[in-house]
mmCIF file of C-alpha atoms (C1' of nucleotides) in Angstrom:
data_model
loop_
_atom_site.group_PDB
_atom_site.id
_atom_site.type_symbol
_atom_site.label_atom_id
_atom_site.label_comp_id
_atom_site.label_asym_id
_atom_site.label_seq_id
_atom_site.Cartn_x
_atom_site.Cartn_y
_atom_site.Cartn_z
ATOM 1 C CA MET W 19 -93.428 75.007 -74.957
ATOM 2 C CA GLN W 20 -96.359 72.882 -74.009
ATOM 3 C CA THR W 21 -95.442 70.776 -71.033
ATOM 4 C CA ALA W 22 -98.283 68.294 -71.374
ATOM 5 C CA ASP W 23 -97.760 67.180 -74.931
ATOM 6 C CA ASP W 24 -94.297 65.843 -74.449
ATOM 7 C CA ASP W 25 -95.138 64.038 -71.272
ATOM 8 C CA PRO W 26 -93.443 60.722 -71.923
ATOM 9 C CA ARG W 27 -96.379 58.806 -70.581
ATOM 10 C CA ARG W 28 -98.796 60.498 -72.931
ATOM 11 C CA VAL W 29 -96.543 59.933 -75.911
ATOM 12 C CA LEU W 30 -96.060 56.291 -75.103
ATOM 13 C CA GLY W 31 -99.741 55.746 -74.458
ATOM 14 C CA GLY W 32 -100.754 57.377 -77.719
ATOM 15 C CA PHE W 33 -98.307 55.259 -79.628
ATOM 16 C CA ILE W 34 -99.579 52.058 -78.061
ATOM 17 C CA ARG W 35 -103.156 52.989 -78.733
ATOM 18 C CA THR W 36 -102.407 53.713 -82.361
ATOM 19 C CA GLN W 37 -100.615 50.420 -82.785
ATOM 20 C CA ARG W 38 -103.434 48.530 -81.142
ATOM 21 C CA GLN W 39 -106.061 50.139 -83.322
ATOM 22 C CA MET W 40 -104.034 49.498 -86.460
ATOM 23 C CA ALA W 41 -103.984 45.855 -85.499
ATOM 24 C CA ASN W 42 -107.756 45.979 -85.066
ATOM 25 C CA LEU W 43 -107.644 44.870 -81.481
ATOM 26 C CA SER W 44 -109.980 45.856 -78.678
ATOM 27 C CA LEU W 45 -108.644 46.609 -75.238
ATOM 28 C CA ARG W 46 -109.964 43.290 -73.999
ATOM 29 C CA GLN W 47 -108.360 41.382 -76.835
ATOM 30 C CA LEU W 48 -105.024 42.996 -76.198
ATOM 31 C CA SER W 49 -105.567 42.313 -72.530
ATOM 32 C CA ALA W 50 -105.969 38.620 -73.283
ATOM 33 C CA LEU W 51 -102.829 38.584 -75.418
ATOM 34 C CA THR W 52 -100.748 40.370 -72.814
ATOM 35 C CA GLU W 53 -102.090 38.999 -69.552
ATOM 36 C CA VAL W 54 -102.550 42.619 -68.506
ATOM 37 C CA SER W 55 -105.968 43.777 -67.357
ATOM 38 C CA ASN W 56 -107.954 45.861 -69.813
ATOM 39 C CA PRO W 57 -108.591 48.747 -67.404
ATOM 40 C CA TYR W 58 -104.908 49.117 -66.831
ATOM 41 C CA LEU W 59 -104.201 49.067 -70.547
ATOM 42 C CA SER W 60 -106.790 51.800 -70.908
ATOM 43 C CA GLN W 61 -105.041 53.906 -68.294
ATOM 44 C CA VAL W 62 -101.646 53.311 -69.845
ATOM 45 C CA GLU W 63 -102.894 54.332 -73.269
ATOM 46 C CA ARG W 64 -104.241 57.550 -71.834
ATOM 47 C CA GLY W 65 -100.980 58.323 -70.122
ATOM 48 C CA LEU W 66 -102.195 57.901 -66.564
ATOM 49 C CA HIS W 67 -99.576 55.357 -65.648
ATOM 50 C CA GLU W 68 -96.024 54.432 -66.502
ATOM 51 C CA PRO W 69 -96.045 50.687 -67.010
ATOM 52 C CA SER W 70 -93.355 48.372 -65.719
ATOM 53 C CA VAL W 71 -90.777 46.773 -67.960
ATOM 54 C CA ARG W 72 -92.602 43.462 -67.833
ATOM 55 C CA VAL W 73 -95.839 45.002 -69.014
ATOM 56 C CA LEU W 74 -94.093 47.013 -71.714
ATOM 57 C CA LYS W 75 -92.463 43.912 -73.071
ATOM 58 C CA SER W 76 -95.627 41.871 -73.218
ATOM 59 C CA ILE W 77 -97.379 44.738 -74.987
ATOM 60 C CA ALA W 78 -94.510 44.968 -77.456
ATOM 61 C CA ASP W 79 -94.745 41.260 -78.163
ATOM 62 C CA ALA W 80 -98.494 41.292 -78.617
ATOM 63 C CA LEU W 81 -98.347 44.212 -81.043
ATOM 64 C CA ASN W 82 -95.355 42.882 -82.959
ATOM 65 C CA VAL W 83 -93.208 45.916 -82.264
ATOM 66 C CA SER W 84 -89.759 45.654 -80.811
ATOM 67 C CA ALA W 85 -89.400 46.425 -77.135
ATOM 68 C CA GLU W 86 -86.689 48.886 -78.055
ATOM 69 C CA THR W 87 -89.133 50.847 -80.135
ATOM 70 C CA LEU W 88 -91.507 51.085 -77.209
ATOM 71 C CA PHE W 89 -88.759 52.262 -74.885
ATOM 72 C CA GLU W 90 -87.826 54.878 -77.419
ATOM 73 C CA ARG W 91 -91.408 56.046 -77.674
ATOM 74 C CA ALA W 92 -91.497 56.217 -73.931
ATOM 75 C CA GLY W 93 -88.747 58.816 -74.228
ATOM 76 C CA LEU W 94 -86.739 56.679 -71.889
ATOM 77 C CA VAL W 95 -84.122 55.622 -74.368
ATOM 78 C CA GLU W 96 -82.557 58.307 -76.468
ATOM 79 C CA ALA W 97 -83.250 58.276 -80.154
ATOM 80 C CA THR W 98 -79.791 56.751 -80.771
ATOM 81 C CA GLY W 99 -79.702 58.503 -84.149
ATOM 82 C CA LYS W 100 -81.119 55.693 -86.204
ATOM 83 C CA PRO W 101 -81.380 57.276 -89.646
ATOM 84 C CA ALA W 102 -83.267 54.400 -91.185
ATOM 85 C CA ASP W 103 -82.897 50.717 -91.467
ATOM 86 C CA PRO W 104 -82.324 50.223 -95.156
ATOM 87 C CA THR W 105 -82.949 46.502 -95.219
ATOM 88 C CA THR W 106 -86.512 46.694 -96.480
ATOM 89 C CA GLU W 107 -85.744 49.376 -99.024
ATOM 90 C CA ALA W 108 -82.717 47.470 -100.248
ATOM 91 C CA ALA W 109 -84.673 44.261 -100.538
ATOM 92 C CA ILE W 110 -87.351 45.916 -102.613
ATOM 93 C CA ARG W 111 -84.854 47.702 -104.814
ATOM 94 C CA SER W 112 -82.951 44.540 -105.612
ATOM 95 C CA ASP W 113 -85.974 42.345 -106.141
ATOM 96 C CA GLU W 114 -85.730 41.021 -109.686
ATOM 97 C CA ARG W 115 -89.270 39.816 -109.668
ATOM 98 C CA LEU W 116 -90.571 43.382 -109.765
ATOM 99 C CA THR W 117 -90.569 45.832 -112.603
ATOM 100 C CA GLN W 118 -88.946 49.179 -112.051
ATOM 101 C CA ALA W 119 -92.332 50.872 -111.888
ATOM 102 C CA GLN W 120 -93.539 48.404 -109.288
ATOM 103 C CA ARG W 121 -90.417 48.968 -107.253
ATOM 104 C CA ARG W 122 -91.003 52.678 -107.209
ATOM 105 C CA ALA W 123 -94.617 52.161 -106.196
ATOM 106 C CA LEU W 124 -93.768 49.805 -103.373
ATOM 107 C CA LEU W 125 -91.035 52.064 -102.065
ATOM 108 C CA SER W 126 -93.385 54.988 -102.135
ATOM 109 C CA VAL W 127 -95.995 53.150 -100.101
ATOM 110 C CA TYR W 128 -93.370 51.880 -97.697
ATOM 111 C CA ARG W 129 -91.933 55.338 -97.069
ATOM 112 C CA SER W 130 -95.343 56.848 -96.520
ATOM 113 C CA TYR W 131 -96.063 54.207 -93.891
ATOM 114 C CA VAL W 132 -92.849 54.829 -92.035
ATOM 115 C CA GLU W 133 -93.262 58.555 -92.157
ATOM 116 C CA ALA W 134 -96.812 58.335 -90.884
ATOM 117 C CA ASN W 135 -95.668 56.265 -87.950
ATOM 118 C CA VAL W 136 -92.913 58.672 -87.090
ATOM 119 C CA ARG W 137 -95.315 61.568 -87.177
ATOM 120 C CA GLU W 138 -97.559 59.641 -84.817
ATOM 121 C CA GLU W 139 -95.292 60.362 -81.890
ATOM 122 C CA SER W 140 -96.265 64.018 -81.666
ATOM 123 C CA MET X 28 -83.277 23.107 -61.484
ATOM 124 C CA GLN X 29 -82.467 25.821 -59.068
ATOM 125 C CA THR X 30 -85.175 28.427 -59.239
ATOM 126 C CA ALA X 31 -83.290 31.192 -57.449
ATOM 127 C CA ASP X 32 -80.248 31.517 -59.661
ATOM 128 C CA ASP X 33 -82.066 32.470 -62.817
ATOM 129 C CA ASP X 34 -84.434 34.821 -61.092
ATOM 130 C CA PRO X 35 -84.274 37.779 -63.468
ATOM 131 C CA ARG X 36 -84.115 40.241 -60.630
ATOM 132 C CA ARG X 37 -81.143 38.534 -59.066
ATOM 133 C CA VAL X 38 -79.327 38.357 -62.381
ATOM 134 C CA LEU X 39 -79.970 42.000 -63.132
ATOM 135 C CA GLY X 40 -78.979 43.081 -59.650
ATOM 136 C CA GLY X 41 -75.753 41.141 -59.732
ATOM 137 C CA PHE X 42 -74.864 42.629 -63.073
ATOM 138 C CA ILE X 43 -75.482 46.154 -61.847
ATOM 139 C CA ARG X 44 -73.483 45.575 -58.712
ATOM 140 C CA THR X 45 -70.557 44.242 -60.710
ATOM 141 C CA GLN X 46 -70.638 47.199 -63.062
ATOM 142 C CA ARG X 47 -70.801 49.630 -60.190
ATOM 143 C CA GLN X 48 -67.843 48.055 -58.426
ATOM 144 C CA MET X 49 -65.843 47.988 -61.633
ATOM 145 C CA ALA X 50 -66.440 51.711 -61.877
ATOM 146 C CA ASN X 51 -65.240 52.088 -58.289
ATOM 147 C CA LEU X 52 -68.420 53.712 -57.155
ATOM 148 C CA SER X 53 -70.069 53.438 -53.763
ATOM 149 C CA LEU X 54 -73.809 53.048 -53.472
ATOM 150 C CA ARG X 55 -74.075 56.639 -52.341
ATOM 151 C CA GLN X 56 -72.044 57.894 -55.248
ATOM 152 C CA LEU X 57 -74.153 55.999 -57.722
ATOM 153 C CA SER X 58 -77.182 57.267 -55.893
ATOM 154 C CA ALA X 59 -76.019 60.830 -56.465
ATOM 155 C CA LEU X 60 -75.413 60.172 -60.142
ATOM 156 C CA THR X 61 -78.755 58.542 -60.683
ATOM 157 C CA GLU X 62 -81.051 60.531 -58.415
ATOM 158 C CA VAL X 63 -82.112 57.211 -56.943
ATOM 159 C CA SER X 64 -81.848 56.658 -53.211
ATOM 160 C CA ASN X 65 -78.970 54.510 -52.066
ATOM 161 C CA PRO X 66 -81.084 52.095 -50.008
ATOM 162 C CA TYR X 67 -83.179 51.370 -53.030
ATOM 163 C CA LEU X 68 -80.123 50.764 -55.174
ATOM 164 C CA SER X 69 -78.946 48.351 -52.524
ATOM 165 C CA GLN X 70 -82.199 46.442 -52.690
ATOM 166 C CA VAL X 71 -82.175 46.386 -56.472
ATOM 167 C CA GLU X 72 -78.645 45.031 -56.546
ATOM 168 C CA ARG X 73 -79.638 42.235 -54.202
ATOM 169 C CA GLY X 74 -82.600 41.332 -56.353
ATOM 170 C CA LEU X 75 -85.275 42.416 -53.902
ATOM 171 C CA HIS X 76 -86.972 44.728 -56.346
ATOM 172 C CA GLU X 77 -87.617 45.071 -60.041
ATOM 173 C CA PRO X 78 -86.839 48.678 -60.878
ATOM 174 C CA SER X 79 -88.928 50.818 -63.200
ATOM 175 C CA VAL X 80 -87.831 51.746 -66.676
ATOM 176 C CA ARG X 81 -86.891 55.241 -65.545
ATOM 177 C CA VAL X 82 -84.601 53.923 -62.838
ATOM 178 C CA LEU X 83 -83.073 51.339 -65.138
ATOM 179 C CA LYS X 84 -82.248 53.985 -67.681
ATOM 180 C CA SER X 85 -80.637 56.360 -65.233
ATOM 181 C CA ILE X 86 -78.545 53.515 -63.862
ATOM 182 C CA ALA X 87 -77.519 52.554 -67.378
ATOM 183 C CA ASP X 88 -76.489 56.129 -68.092
ATOM 184 C CA ALA X 89 -74.526 56.502 -64.887
ATOM 185 C CA LEU X 90 -72.648 53.276 -65.468
ATOM 186 C CA ASN X 91 -72.014 53.909 -69.156
ATOM 187 C CA VAL X 92 -73.876 50.789 -70.120
ATOM 188 C CA SER X 93 -76.387 50.745 -72.919
ATOM 189 C CA ALA X 94 -79.949 50.563 -71.741
ATOM 190 C CA GLU X 95 -80.466 47.671 -74.108
ATOM 191 C CA THR X 96 -77.845 45.649 -72.306
ATOM 192 C CA LEU X 97 -79.562 46.227 -69.008
ATOM 193 C CA PHE X 98 -82.922 45.210 -70.397
ATOM 194 C CA GLU X 99 -81.353 42.071 -71.787
ATOM 195 C CA ARG X 100 -79.808 41.316 -68.431
ATOM 196 C CA ALA X 101 -83.165 41.830 -66.880
ATOM 197 C CA GLY X 102 -84.296 38.891 -68.980
ATOM 198 C CA LEU X 103 -86.993 41.092 -70.331
ATOM 199 C CA VAL X 104 -85.734 41.484 -73.864
ATOM 200 C CA GLU X 105 -84.706 38.387 -75.739
ATOM 201 C CA ALA X 106 -81.390 38.278 -77.476
ATOM 202 C CA THR X 107 -82.751 39.371 -80.851
ATOM 203 C CA GLY X 108 -82.334 36.465 -83.243
ATOM 204 C CA LYS X 109 -81.780 38.063 -86.624
ATOM 205 C CA PRO X 110 -83.432 36.312 -89.579
ATOM 206 C CA ALA X 111 -81.013 37.576 -92.235
ATOM 207 C CA ASP X 112 -83.206 36.197 -94.981
ATOM 208 C CA PRO X 113 -82.607 38.546 -97.900
ATOM 209 C CA THR X 114 -85.921 38.127 -99.603
ATOM 210 C CA THR X 115 -88.282 41.034 -99.834
ATOM 211 C CA GLU X 116 -91.047 39.272 -97.942
ATOM 212 C CA ALA X 117 -88.794 38.563 -95.017
ATOM 213 C CA ALA X 118 -87.546 42.119 -94.941
ATOM 214 C CA ILE X 119 -91.058 43.487 -94.814
ATOM 215 C CA ARG X 120 -92.160 40.987 -92.229
ATOM 216 C CA SER X 121 -89.329 41.824 -89.881
ATOM 217 C CA ASP X 122 -89.481 45.588 -90.351
ATOM 218 C CA GLU X 123 -90.148 47.040 -86.940
ATOM 219 C CA ARG X 124 -91.019 50.392 -88.323
ATOM 220 C CA LEU X 125 -94.237 49.070 -89.782
ATOM 221 C CA THR X 126 -97.368 48.106 -87.949
ATOM 222 C CA GLN X 127 -98.802 44.680 -88.399
ATOM 223 C CA ALA X 128 -101.604 46.035 -90.552
ATOM 224 C CA GLN X 129 -99.150 47.922 -92.716
ATOM 225 C CA ARG X 130 -97.041 44.818 -93.121
ATOM 226 C CA ARG X 131 -100.025 42.864 -94.287
ATOM 227 C CA ALA X 132 -100.940 45.593 -96.742
ATOM 228 C CA LEU X 133 -97.436 45.845 -98.157
ATOM 229 C CA LEU X 134 -97.119 42.095 -98.495
ATOM 230 C CA SER X 135 -100.435 41.938 -100.233
ATOM 231 C CA VAL X 136 -99.412 44.546 -102.764
ATOM 232 C CA TYR X 137 -96.055 42.895 -103.263
ATOM 233 C CA ARG X 138 -97.567 39.488 -103.906
ATOM 234 C CA SER X 139 -100.084 40.880 -106.337
ATOM 235 C CA TYR X 140 -97.241 42.458 -108.307
ATOM 236 C CA VAL X 141 -95.253 39.267 -108.430
ATOM 237 C CA GLU X 142 -98.236 37.193 -109.399
ATOM 238 C CA ALA X 143 -99.172 39.598 -112.169
ATOM 239 C CA ASN X 144 -95.666 39.434 -113.561
ATOM 240 C CA VAL X 145 -95.594 35.633 -113.498
ATOM 241 C CA ARG X 146 -98.847 35.473 -115.362
ATOM 242 C CA GLU X 147 -97.490 37.787 -118.011
ATOM 243 C CA GLU X 148 -94.432 35.705 -118.693
ATOM 244 C CA SER X 149 -96.316 32.837 -120.248
ATOM 245 C "C1'" DA B 5 -139.029 46.573 -77.077
ATOM 246 C "C1'" DC B 6 -135.690 43.831 -75.308
ATOM 247 C "C1'" DC B 7 -131.550 41.514 -74.297
ATOM 248 C "C1'" DA B 8 -127.061 39.808 -75.075
ATOM 249 C "C1'" DA B 9 -122.539 40.877 -76.206
ATOM 250 C "C1'" DC B 10 -119.227 43.976 -76.948
ATOM 251 C "C1'" DC B 11 -116.994 48.473 -76.250
ATOM 252 C "C1'" DG B 12 -114.022 51.861 -73.298
ATOM 253 C "C1'" DC B 13 -113.881 53.679 -68.740
ATOM 254 C "C1'" DT B 14 -114.134 54.475 -63.290
ATOM 255 C "C1'" DT B 15 -113.303 52.948 -58.807
ATOM 256 C "C1'" DG B 16 -111.521 50.816 -54.567
ATOM 257 C "C1'" DG B 17 -108.130 47.986 -52.886
ATOM 258 C "C1'" DC B 18 -103.943 45.108 -52.681
ATOM 259 C "C1'" DA B 19 -99.044 44.661 -54.243
ATOM 260 C "C1'" DT B 20 -94.938 46.687 -55.406
ATOM 261 C "C1'" DA B 21 -91.583 50.587 -56.090
ATOM 262 C "C1'" DT B 22 -89.239 54.288 -53.922
ATOM 263 C "C1'" DC B 23 -87.613 57.372 -50.257
ATOM 264 C "C1'" DA B 24 -86.080 59.651 -45.607
ATOM 265 C "C1'" DA B 25 -84.193 58.523 -41.470
ATOM 266 C "C1'" DG B 26 -81.512 55.796 -38.742
ATOM 267 C "C1'" DC B 27 -78.504 51.580 -37.449
ATOM 268 C "C1'" DG B 28 -74.053 48.932 -36.933
ATOM 269 C "C1'" DT B 29 -69.437 48.374 -38.886
ATOM 270 C "C1'" DC B 30 -64.984 49.514 -40.577
ATOM 271 C "C1'" DG B 31 -60.807 52.214 -41.443
ATOM 272 C "C1'" DC B 32 -58.109 56.071 -40.245
ATOM 273 C "C1'" DA B 33 -56.417 60.307 -38.086
ATOM 274 C "C1'" DC B 34 -55.382 62.380 -33.784
ATOM 275 C "C1'" DG V 1 -58.866 54.750 -27.412
ATOM 276 C "C1'" DT V 2 -62.008 57.840 -29.389
ATOM 277 C "C1'" DG V 3 -64.075 60.468 -32.721
ATOM 278 C "C1'" DC V 4 -65.269 60.870 -37.618
ATOM 279 C "C1'" DG V 5 -66.555 59.868 -42.053
ATOM 280 C "C1'" DA V 6 -67.877 56.534 -45.405
ATOM 281 C "C1'" DC V 7 -69.587 52.120 -46.180
ATOM 282 C "C1'" DG V 8 -73.838 48.824 -46.950
ATOM 283 C "C1'" DC V 9 -78.126 47.778 -44.918
ATOM 284 C "C1'" DT V 10 -82.968 47.829 -42.277
ATOM 285 C "C1'" DT V 11 -87.145 49.934 -41.518
ATOM 286 C "C1'" DG V 12 -91.416 52.318 -41.590
ATOM 287 C "C1'" DA V 13 -94.120 55.541 -44.591
ATOM 288 C "C1'" DT V 14 -95.718 57.204 -49.093
ATOM 289 C "C1'" DA V 15 -96.458 56.865 -54.064
ATOM 290 C "C1'" DT V 16 -97.343 54.187 -57.916
ATOM 291 C "C1'" DG V 17 -98.491 49.837 -60.564
ATOM 292 C "C1'" DC V 18 -101.924 46.680 -61.352
ATOM 293 C "C1'" DC V 19 -106.387 44.099 -60.962
ATOM 294 C "C1'" DA V 20 -111.531 42.474 -59.986
ATOM 295 C "C1'" DA V 21 -115.837 44.235 -60.202
ATOM 296 C "C1'" DG V 22 -119.019 47.100 -62.067
ATOM 297 C "C1'" DC V 23 -120.930 51.196 -64.890
ATOM 298 C "C1'" DG V 24 -123.139 53.420 -69.008
ATOM 299 C "C1'" DG V 25 -123.125 53.373 -74.114
ATOM 300 C "C1'" DT V 26 -123.583 51.029 -78.694
ATOM 301 C "C1'" DT V 27 -124.688 47.461 -81.910
ATOM 302 C "C1'" DG V 28 -127.260 43.751 -83.614
ATOM 303 C "C1'" DG V 29 -130.388 39.894 -83.334
ATOM 304 C "C1'" DT V 30 -135.400 38.172 -82.065
#
DNA sequence: ACCAACCGCTTGGCATATCAAGCGTCGCAC
DNA sequence: GTGCGACGCTTGATATGCCAAGCGGTTGGT
């Protein structure tokens, strides 16, 4: 029943930080992309502030994640029971240019990525 | 070229006001439902303020409107143009559940598979 | 050894979001 | 008419978002 771990701000911040690091961006680089100051980004990532919609959107754009996803991470939009979006899996499975073994391998990698990201929102 | 009509705040406010009136709710009633003060709701509806994500969501809930819709109205989320290109590359590239780095990695693996197969067909 | 360039972070201050309290108006019962 | 309740709105005051400037640490070149 920890009350600090599920603080929406902390969750959102952690998610943003992870995404930024995966994109190999420094705070200043992201700052340049988003027109948001780097100190403020730092504070947001550490959960000290709840950014405005405008800031959230520009962060989402810069990191190539959908704004919806960010709002979800922020705990501000309910999970809307999205089981999975099967488009990528379907595309891989029906790709004639791959062998069956390659399809399995690609799907495996893809699923591990998605699962890792989901787990990220602790 | 009127610059006041497409002010996102004014658009959003007008939309909220319309929805509220269609639900036959007074400002005070909506205030009670949303835990947001009625003066502030008044100002938001007249486009004097850009509400936070938390406020937007509670308004959306109270008015039975999807939060997405509100964000769209706020001009802060574009009207998602779907690519609908059925190729595997496109699916991976537009998969929001992957980070940019992961997308690059997956694409790289995918291309190496395809290239290997082409070479083998000779 | 130094310095230049980057990193993430702290701080003080201005701008904006949000609220509690109060104002004037309107309909309606008595 | 007059009181009463509900309406939308104005107005300070407080909290929060956001930024410019600057700090100490690290890395790498000379």
